[in-house]
PDB file of C-alpha atoms in Angstrom:
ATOM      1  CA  UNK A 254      17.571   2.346 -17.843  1.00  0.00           C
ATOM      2  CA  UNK A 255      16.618   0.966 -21.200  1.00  0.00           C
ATOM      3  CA  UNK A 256      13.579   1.107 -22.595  1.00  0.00           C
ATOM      4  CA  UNK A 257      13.588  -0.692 -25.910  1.00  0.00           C
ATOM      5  CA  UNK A 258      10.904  -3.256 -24.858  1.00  0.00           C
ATOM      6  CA  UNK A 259       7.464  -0.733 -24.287  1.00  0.00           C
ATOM      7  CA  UNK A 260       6.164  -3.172 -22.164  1.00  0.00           C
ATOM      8  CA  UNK A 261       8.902  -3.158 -19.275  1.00  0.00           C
ATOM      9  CA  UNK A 262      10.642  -0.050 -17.369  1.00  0.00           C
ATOM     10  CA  UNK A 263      13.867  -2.703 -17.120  1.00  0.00           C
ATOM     11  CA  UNK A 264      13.828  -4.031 -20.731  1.00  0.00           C
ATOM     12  CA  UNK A 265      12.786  -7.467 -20.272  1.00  0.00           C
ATOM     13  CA  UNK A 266       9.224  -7.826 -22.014  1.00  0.00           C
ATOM     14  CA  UNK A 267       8.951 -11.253 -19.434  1.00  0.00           C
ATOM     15  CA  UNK A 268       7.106 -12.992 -22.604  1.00  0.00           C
ATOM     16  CA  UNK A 269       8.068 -16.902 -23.686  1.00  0.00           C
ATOM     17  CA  UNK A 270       9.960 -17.496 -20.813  1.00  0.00           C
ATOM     18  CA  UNK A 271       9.896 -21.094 -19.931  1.00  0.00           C
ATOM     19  CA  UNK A 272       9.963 -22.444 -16.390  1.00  0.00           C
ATOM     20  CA  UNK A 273      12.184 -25.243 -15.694  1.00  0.00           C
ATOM     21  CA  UNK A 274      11.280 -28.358 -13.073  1.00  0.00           C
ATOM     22  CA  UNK A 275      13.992 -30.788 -11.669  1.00  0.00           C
ATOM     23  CA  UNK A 276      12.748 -34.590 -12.057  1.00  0.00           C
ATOM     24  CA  UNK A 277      11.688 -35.416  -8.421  1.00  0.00           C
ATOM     25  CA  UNK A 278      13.818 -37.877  -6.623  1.00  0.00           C
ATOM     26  CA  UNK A 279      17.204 -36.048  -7.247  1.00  0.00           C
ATOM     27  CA  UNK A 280      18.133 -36.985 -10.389  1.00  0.00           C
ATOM     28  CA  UNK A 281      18.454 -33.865 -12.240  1.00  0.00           C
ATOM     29  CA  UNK A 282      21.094 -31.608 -12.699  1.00  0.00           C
ATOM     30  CA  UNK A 283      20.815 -29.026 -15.244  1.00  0.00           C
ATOM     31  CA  UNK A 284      24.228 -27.600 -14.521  1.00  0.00           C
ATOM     32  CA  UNK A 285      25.940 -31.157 -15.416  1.00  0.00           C
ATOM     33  CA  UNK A 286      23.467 -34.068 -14.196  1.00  0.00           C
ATOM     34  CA  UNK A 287      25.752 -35.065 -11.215  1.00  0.00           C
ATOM     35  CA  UNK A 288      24.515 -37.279  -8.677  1.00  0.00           C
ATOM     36  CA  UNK A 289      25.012 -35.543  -4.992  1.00  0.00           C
ATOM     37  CA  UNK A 290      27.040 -37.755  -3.087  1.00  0.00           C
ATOM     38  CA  UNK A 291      25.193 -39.697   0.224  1.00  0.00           C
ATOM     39  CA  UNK A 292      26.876 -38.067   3.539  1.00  0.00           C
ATOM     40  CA  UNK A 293      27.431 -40.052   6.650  1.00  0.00           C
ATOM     41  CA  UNK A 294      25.559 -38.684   9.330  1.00  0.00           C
ATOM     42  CA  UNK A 295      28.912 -38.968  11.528  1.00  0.00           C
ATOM     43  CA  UNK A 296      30.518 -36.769   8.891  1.00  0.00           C
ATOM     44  CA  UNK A 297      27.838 -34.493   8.706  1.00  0.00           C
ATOM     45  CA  UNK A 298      28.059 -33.693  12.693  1.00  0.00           C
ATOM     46  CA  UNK A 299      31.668 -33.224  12.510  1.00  0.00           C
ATOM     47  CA  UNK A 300      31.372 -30.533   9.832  1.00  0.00           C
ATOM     48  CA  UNK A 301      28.359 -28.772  11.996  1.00  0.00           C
ATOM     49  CA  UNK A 302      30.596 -28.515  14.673  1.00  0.00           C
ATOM     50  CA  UNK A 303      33.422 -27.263  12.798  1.00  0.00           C
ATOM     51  CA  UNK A 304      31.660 -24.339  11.402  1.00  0.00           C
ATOM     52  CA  UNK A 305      30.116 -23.547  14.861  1.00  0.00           C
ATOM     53  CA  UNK A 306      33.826 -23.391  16.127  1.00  0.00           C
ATOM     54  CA  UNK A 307      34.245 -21.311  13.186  1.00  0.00           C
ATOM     55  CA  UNK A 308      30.920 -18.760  13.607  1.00  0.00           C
ATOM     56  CA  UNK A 309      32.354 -18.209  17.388  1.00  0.00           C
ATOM     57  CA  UNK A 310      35.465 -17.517  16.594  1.00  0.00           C
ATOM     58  CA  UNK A 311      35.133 -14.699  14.125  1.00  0.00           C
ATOM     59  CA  UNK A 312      32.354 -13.127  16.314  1.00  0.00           C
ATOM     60  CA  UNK A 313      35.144 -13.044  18.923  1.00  0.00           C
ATOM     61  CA  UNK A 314      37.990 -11.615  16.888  1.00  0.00           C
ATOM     62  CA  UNK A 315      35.512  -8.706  15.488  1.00  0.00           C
ATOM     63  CA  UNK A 316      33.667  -8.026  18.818  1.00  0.00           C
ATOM     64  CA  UNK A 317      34.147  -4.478  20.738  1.00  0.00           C
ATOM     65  CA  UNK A 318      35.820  -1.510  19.351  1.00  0.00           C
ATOM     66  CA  UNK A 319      32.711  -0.533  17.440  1.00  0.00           C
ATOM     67  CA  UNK A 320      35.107   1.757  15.208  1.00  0.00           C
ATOM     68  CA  UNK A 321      34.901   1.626  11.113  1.00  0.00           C
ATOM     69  CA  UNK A 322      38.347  -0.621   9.495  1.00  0.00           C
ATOM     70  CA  UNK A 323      40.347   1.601   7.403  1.00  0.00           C
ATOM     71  CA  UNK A 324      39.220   1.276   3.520  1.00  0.00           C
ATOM     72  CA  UNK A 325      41.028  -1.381   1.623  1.00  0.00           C
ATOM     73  CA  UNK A 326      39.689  -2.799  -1.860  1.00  0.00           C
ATOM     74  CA  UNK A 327      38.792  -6.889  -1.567  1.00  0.00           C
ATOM     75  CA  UNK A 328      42.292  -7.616  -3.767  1.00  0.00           C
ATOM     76  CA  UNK A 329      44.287  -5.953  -1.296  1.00  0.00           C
ATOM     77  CA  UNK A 330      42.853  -7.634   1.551  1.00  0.00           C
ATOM     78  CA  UNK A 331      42.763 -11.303  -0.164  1.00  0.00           C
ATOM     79  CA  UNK A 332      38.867 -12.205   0.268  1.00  0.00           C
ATOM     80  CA  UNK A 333      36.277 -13.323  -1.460  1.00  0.00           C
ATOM     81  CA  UNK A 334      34.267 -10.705  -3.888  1.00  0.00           C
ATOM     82  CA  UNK A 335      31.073 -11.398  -2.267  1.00  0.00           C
ATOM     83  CA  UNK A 336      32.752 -10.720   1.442  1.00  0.00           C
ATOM     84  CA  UNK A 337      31.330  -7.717   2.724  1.00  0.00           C
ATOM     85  CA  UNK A 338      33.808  -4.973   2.958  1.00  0.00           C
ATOM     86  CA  UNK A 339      34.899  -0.988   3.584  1.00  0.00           C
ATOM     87  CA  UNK A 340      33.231   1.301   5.688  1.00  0.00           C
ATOM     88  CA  UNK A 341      29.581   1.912   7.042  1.00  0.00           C
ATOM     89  CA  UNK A 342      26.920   3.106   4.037  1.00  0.00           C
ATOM     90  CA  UNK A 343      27.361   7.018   3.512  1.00  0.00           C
ATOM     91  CA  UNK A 344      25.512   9.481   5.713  1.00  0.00           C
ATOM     92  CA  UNK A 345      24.253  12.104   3.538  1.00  0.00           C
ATOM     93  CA  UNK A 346      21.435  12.150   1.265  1.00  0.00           C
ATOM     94  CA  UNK A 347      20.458  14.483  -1.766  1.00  0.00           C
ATOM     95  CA  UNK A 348      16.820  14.879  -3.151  1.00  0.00           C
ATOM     96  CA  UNK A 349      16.548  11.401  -1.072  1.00  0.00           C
ATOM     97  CA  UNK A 350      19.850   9.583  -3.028  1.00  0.00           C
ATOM     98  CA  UNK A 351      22.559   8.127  -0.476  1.00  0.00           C
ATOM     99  CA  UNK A 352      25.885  10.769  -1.596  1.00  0.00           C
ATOM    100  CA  UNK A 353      28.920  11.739  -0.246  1.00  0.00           C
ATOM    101  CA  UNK A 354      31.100   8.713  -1.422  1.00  0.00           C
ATOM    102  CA  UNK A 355      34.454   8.046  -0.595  1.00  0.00           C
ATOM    103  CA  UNK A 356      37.467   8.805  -3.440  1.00  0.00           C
ATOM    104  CA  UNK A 357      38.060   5.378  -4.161  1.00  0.00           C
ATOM    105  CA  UNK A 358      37.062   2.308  -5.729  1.00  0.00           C
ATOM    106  CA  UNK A 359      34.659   1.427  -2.712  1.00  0.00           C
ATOM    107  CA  UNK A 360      33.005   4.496  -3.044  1.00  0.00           C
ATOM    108  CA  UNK A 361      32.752   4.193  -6.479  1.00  0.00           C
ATOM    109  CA  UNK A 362      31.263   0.928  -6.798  1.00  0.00           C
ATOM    110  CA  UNK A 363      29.096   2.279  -3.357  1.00  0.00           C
ATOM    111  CA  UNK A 364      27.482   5.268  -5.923  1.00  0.00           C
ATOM    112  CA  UNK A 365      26.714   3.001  -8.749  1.00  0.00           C
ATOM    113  CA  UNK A 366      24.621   0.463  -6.478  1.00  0.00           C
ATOM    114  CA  UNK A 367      22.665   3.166  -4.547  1.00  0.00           C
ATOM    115  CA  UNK A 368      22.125   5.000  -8.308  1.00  0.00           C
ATOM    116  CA  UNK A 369      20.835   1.738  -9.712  1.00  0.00           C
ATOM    117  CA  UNK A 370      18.332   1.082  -7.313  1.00  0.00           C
ATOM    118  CA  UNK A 371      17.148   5.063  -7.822  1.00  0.00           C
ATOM    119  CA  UNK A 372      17.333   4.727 -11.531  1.00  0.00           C
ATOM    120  CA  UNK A 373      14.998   1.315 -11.123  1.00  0.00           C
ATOM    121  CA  UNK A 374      12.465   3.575  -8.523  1.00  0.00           C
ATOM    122  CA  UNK A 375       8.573   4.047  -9.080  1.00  0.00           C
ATOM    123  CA  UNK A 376       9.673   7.210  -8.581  1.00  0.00           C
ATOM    124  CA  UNK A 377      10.915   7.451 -12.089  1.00  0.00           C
ATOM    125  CA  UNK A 378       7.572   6.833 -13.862  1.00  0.00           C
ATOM    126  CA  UNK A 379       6.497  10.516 -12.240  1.00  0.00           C
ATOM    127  CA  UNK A 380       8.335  13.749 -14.053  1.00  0.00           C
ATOM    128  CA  UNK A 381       9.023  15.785 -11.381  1.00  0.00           C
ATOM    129  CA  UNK A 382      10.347  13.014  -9.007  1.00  0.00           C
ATOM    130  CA  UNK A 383      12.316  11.440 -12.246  1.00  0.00           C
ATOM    131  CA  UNK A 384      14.039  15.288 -12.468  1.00  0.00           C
ATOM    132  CA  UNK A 385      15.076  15.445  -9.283  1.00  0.00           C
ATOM    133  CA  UNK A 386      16.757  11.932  -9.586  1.00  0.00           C
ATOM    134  CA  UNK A 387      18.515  12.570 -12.766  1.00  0.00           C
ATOM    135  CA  UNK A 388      19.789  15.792 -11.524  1.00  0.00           C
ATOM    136  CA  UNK A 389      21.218  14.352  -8.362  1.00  0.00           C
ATOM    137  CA  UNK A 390      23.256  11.045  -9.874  1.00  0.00           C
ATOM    138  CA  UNK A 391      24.445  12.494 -13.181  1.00  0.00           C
ATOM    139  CA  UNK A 392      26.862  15.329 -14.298  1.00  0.00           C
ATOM    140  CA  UNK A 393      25.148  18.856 -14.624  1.00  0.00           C
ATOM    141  CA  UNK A 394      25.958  18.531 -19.002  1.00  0.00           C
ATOM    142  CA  UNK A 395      24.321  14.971 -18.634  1.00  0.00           C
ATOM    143  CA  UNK A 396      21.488  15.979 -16.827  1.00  0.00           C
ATOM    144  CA  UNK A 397      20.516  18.596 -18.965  1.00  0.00           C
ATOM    145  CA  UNK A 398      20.837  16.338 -22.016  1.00  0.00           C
ATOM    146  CA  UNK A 399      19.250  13.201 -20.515  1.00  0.00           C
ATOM    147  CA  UNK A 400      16.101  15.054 -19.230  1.00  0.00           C
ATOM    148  CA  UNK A 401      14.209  15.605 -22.904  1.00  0.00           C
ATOM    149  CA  UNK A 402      14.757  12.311 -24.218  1.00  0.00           C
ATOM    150  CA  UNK A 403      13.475  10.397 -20.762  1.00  0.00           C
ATOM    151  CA  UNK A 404      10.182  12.334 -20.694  1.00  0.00           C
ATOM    152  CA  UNK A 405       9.701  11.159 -24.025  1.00  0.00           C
ATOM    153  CA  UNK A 406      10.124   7.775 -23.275  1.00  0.00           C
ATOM    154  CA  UNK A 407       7.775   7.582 -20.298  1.00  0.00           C
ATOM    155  CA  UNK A 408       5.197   8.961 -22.693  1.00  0.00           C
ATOM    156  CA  UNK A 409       1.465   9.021 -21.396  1.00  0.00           C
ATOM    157  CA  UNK A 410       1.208   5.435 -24.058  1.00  0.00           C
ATOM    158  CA  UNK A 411       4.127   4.024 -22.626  1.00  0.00           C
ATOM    159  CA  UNK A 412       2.862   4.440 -19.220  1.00  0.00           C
ATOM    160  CA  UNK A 413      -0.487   3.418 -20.556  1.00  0.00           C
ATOM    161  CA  UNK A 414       0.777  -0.128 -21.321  1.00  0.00           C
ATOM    162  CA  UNK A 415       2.385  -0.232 -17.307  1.00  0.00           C
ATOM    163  CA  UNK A 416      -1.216   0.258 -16.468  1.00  0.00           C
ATOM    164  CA  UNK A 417      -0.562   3.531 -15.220  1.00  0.00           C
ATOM    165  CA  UNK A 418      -2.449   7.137 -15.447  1.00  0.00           C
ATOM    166  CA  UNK A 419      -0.361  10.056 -17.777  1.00  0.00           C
ATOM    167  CA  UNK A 420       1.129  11.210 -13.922  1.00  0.00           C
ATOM    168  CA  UNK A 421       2.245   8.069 -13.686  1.00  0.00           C
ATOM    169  CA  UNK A 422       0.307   6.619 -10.923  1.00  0.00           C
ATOM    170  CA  UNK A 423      -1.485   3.509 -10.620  1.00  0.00           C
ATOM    171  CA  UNK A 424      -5.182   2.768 -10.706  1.00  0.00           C
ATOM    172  CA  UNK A 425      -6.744   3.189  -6.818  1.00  0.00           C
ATOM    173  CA  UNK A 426      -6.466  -0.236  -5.200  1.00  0.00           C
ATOM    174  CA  UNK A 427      -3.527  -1.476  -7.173  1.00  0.00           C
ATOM    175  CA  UNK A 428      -0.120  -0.869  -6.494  1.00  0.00           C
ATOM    176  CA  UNK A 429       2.926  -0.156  -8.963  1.00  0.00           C
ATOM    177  CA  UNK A 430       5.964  -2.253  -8.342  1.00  0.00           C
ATOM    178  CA  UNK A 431       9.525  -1.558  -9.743  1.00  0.00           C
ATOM    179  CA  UNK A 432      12.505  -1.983  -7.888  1.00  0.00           C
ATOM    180  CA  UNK A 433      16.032  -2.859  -8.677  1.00  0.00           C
ATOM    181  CA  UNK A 434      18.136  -4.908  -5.808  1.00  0.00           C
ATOM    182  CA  UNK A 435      21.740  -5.098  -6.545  1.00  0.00           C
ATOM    183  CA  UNK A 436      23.487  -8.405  -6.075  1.00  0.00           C
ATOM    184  CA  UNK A 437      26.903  -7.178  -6.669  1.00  0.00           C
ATOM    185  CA  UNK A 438      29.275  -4.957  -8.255  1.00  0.00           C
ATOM    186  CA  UNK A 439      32.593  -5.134 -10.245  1.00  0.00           C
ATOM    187  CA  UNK A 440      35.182  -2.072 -10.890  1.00  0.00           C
ATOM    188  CA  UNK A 441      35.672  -1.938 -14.516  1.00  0.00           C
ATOM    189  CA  UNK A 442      38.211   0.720 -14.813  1.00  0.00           C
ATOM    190  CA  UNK A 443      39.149   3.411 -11.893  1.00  0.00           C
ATOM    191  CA  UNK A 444      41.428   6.388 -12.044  1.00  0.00           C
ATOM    192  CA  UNK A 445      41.423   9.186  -9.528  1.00  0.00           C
ATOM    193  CA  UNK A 446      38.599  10.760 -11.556  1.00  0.00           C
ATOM    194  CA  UNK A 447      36.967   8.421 -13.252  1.00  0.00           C
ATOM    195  CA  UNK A 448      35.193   4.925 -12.712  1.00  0.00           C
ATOM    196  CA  UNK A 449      33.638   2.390 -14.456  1.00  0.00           C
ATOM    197  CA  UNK A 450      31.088   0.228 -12.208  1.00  0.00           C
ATOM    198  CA  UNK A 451      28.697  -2.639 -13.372  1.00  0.00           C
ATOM    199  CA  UNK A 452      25.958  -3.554 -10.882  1.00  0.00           C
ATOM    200  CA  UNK A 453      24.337  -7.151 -11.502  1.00  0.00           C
ATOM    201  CA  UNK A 454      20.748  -6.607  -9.821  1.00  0.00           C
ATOM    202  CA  UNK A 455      17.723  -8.217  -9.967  1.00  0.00           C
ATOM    203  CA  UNK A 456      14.602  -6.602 -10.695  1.00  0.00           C
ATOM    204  CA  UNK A 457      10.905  -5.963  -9.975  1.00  0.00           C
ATOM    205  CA  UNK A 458       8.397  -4.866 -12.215  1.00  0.00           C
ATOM    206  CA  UNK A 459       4.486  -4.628 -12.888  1.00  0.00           C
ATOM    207  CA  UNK A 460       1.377  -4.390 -11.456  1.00  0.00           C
ATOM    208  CA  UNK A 461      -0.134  -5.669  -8.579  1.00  0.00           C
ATOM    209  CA  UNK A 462      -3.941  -5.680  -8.275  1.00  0.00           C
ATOM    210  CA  UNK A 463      -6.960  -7.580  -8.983  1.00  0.00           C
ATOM    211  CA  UNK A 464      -7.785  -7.559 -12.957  1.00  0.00           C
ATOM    212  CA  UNK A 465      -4.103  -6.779 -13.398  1.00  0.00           C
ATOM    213  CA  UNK A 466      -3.152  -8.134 -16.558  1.00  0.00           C
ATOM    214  CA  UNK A 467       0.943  -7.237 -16.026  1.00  0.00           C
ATOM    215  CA  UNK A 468       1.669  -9.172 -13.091  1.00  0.00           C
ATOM    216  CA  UNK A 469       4.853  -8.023 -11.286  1.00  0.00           C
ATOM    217  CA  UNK A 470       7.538 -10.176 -12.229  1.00  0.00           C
ATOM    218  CA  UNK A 471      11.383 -10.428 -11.740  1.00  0.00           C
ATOM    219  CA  UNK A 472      14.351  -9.567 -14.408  1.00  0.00           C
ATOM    220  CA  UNK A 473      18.054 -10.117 -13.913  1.00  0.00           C
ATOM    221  CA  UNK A 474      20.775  -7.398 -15.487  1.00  0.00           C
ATOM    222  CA  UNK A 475      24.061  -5.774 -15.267  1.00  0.00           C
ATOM    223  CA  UNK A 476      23.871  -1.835 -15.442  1.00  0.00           C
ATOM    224  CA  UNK A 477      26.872  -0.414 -16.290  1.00  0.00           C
ATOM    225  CA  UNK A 478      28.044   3.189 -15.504  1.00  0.00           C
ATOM    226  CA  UNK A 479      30.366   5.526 -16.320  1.00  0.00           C
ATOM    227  CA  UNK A 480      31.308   7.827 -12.714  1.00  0.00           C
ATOM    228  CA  UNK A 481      33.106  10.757 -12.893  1.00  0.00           C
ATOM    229  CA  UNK A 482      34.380  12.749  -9.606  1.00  0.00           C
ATOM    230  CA  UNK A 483      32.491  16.375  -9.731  1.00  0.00           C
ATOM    231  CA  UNK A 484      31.338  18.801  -7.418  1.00  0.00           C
ATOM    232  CA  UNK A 485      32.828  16.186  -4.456  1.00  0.00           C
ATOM    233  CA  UNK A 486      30.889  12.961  -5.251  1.00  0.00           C
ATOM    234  CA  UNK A 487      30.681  10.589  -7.533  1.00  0.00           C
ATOM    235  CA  UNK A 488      28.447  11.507 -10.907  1.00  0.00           C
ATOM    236  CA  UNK A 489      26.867   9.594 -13.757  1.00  0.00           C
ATOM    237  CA  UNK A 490      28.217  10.270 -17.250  1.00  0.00           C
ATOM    238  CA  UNK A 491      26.319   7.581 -18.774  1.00  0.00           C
ATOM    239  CA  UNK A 492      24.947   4.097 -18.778  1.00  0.00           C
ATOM    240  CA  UNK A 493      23.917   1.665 -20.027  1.00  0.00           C
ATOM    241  CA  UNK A 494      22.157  -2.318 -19.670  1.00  0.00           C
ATOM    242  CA  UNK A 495      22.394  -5.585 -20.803  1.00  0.00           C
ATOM    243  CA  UNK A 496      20.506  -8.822 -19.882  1.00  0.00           C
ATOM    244  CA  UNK A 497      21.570 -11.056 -17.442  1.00  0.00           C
ATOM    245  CA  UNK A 498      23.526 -12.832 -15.657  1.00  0.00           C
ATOM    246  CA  UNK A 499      20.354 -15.067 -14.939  1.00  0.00           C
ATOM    247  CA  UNK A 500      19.926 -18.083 -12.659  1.00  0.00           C
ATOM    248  CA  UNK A 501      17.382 -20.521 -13.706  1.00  0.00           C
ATOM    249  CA  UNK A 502      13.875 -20.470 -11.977  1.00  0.00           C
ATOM    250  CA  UNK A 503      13.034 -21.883  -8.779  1.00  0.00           C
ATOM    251  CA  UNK A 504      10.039 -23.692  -8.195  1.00  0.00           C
ATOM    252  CA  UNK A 505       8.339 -20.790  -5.573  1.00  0.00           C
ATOM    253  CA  UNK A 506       4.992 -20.901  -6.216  1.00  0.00           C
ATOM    254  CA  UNK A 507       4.171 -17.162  -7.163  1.00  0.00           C
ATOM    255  CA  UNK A 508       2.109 -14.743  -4.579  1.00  0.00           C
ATOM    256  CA  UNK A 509      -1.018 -13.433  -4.636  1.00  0.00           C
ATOM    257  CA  UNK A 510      -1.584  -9.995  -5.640  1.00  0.00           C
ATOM    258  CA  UNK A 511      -2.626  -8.856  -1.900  1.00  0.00           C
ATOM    259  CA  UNK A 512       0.362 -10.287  -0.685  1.00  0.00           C
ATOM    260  CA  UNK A 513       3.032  -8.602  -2.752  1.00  0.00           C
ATOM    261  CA  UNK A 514       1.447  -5.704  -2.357  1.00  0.00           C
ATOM    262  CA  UNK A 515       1.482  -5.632   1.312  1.00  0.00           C
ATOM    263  CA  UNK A 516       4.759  -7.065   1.102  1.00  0.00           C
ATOM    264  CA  UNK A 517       5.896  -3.642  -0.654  1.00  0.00           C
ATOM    265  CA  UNK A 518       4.573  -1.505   1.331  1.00  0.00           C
ATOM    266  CA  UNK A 519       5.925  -3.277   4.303  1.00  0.00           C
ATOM    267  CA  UNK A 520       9.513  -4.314   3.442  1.00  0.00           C
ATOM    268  CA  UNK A 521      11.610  -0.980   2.788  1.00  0.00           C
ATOM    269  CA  UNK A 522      14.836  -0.461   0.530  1.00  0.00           C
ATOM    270  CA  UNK A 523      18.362  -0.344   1.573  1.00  0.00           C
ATOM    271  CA  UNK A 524      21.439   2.236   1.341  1.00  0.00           C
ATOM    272  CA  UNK A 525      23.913   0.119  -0.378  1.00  0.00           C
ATOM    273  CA  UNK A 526      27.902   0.140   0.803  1.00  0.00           C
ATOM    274  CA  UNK A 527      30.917  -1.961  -0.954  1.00  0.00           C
TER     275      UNK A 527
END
């Protein structure tokens, strides 16, 4: 996680961003200014049916059995790199952390995901949580040299400016958002020891909370890590961030405080799988 910008756990300070509108009535393109073509409704029916066709038939050819497809990586099997792939998410959990990843460039990219959305936690803010995650995603050497510098960072100033209390919790009646949500991941490099994984994620971070003056607030990044096999499971050696890939803005009007707060308390996180 970076934290060059003191006023954001992901980096992004969220300041002077500008929020782009399409012209109504369809005429603008930002990505090139084409016009979209008029269908025919006759055409349009036709293609609804043909993906219907095409829903039913793959439910068919992937219905009963129930058992897990052997592991192949998306370039062996020919598909897409957003087609979902490998086995079902891992079954074991340390200190709370999906582990127990598969030898292999699934597993790899599998342990970088899950460690990203740890790494992007509330629970980091806190020491003793924050401890418990870095010792359970990164090498034992990496750990112990990581550990020092972090508790620096989140310094009782830094967490100050987050709106938090020296513990690192929030004021009562306001809640503390930060999450990281993967979007996808890319193999790097791989070796039967080593891996390197980005993750492109998006991100969630601030306060939410009447008076709150750091509204919670998206960021989009690629972490990328540096896995080594040890101790039967993928470990961090070391990371690191950079900003973006980012889409432009929608037009969403944004929530009220109440509602994304009730909106993370309600909606839990996922164990990630390649």
């Amino acid at each position: 996680m970076s934290y060059d910008d003191e006023t954001d756990g992901f980096g992004a300070g969220g300041a002077g961003q500008t929020r782009t509108r399409l012209p109504e009535g369809g005429t603008g393109d930002v990505y090139g200014g084409a016009r979209r073509p008029t269908r025919n409704p006759r055409s349009l029916v036709t293609v609804v049916g043909v993906v219907v066709l095409l829903i039913a038939a793959i439910a068919f050819a992937n219905r009963g059995g129930g058992t897990d497809s052997p592991r192949t990586t998306d370039t062996a099997k020919g598909t897409a790199p957003t087609a979902a792939t490998g086995m079902r998410p891992v079954a074991g959990k340390h200190a709370g952390i999906p582990s127990g990843y598969a030898r292999d460039e699934q597993g790899a990219q599998s342990a970088a995901a899950n460690y990203a959305v740890a790494l992007g936690s509330v629970d980091m803010f806190r020491r003793a949580s924050r401890h418990k995650i870095v010792d359970s995603i990164y090498t034992p050497d990496a750990a112990t040299k990581l550990k020092g510098p972090q508790d620096s960072a989140y310094s009782a100033d830094f967490l100050e400016k987050l709106g938090l209390d020296p513990e690192g919790n929030p004021p009562e009646g306001s809640t503390f958002v930060s999450r990281t949500i993967p979007v996808g991941t890319k193999v790097q490099a791989f070796s039967d020891d080593t891996a390197k994984v980005s993750v492109w994620y998006t991100g969630l971070i601030g306060m939410s909370g009447e008076g709150s003056t750091d509204p919670v607030r998206t960021t989009w990044k690629t972490w990328t890590f540096d896995l080594k096999w040890t101790d039967s499971d993928w470990k961090v050696v070391q990371d690191s961030e950079r900003d973006g890939p980012a889409p432009v803005p929608g037009d969403v009007a944004a929530s009220t405080s109440d509602e994304i707060s009730q909106a993370v308390k309600e909606f839990g996180g996922f164990t990630y799988a390649r």
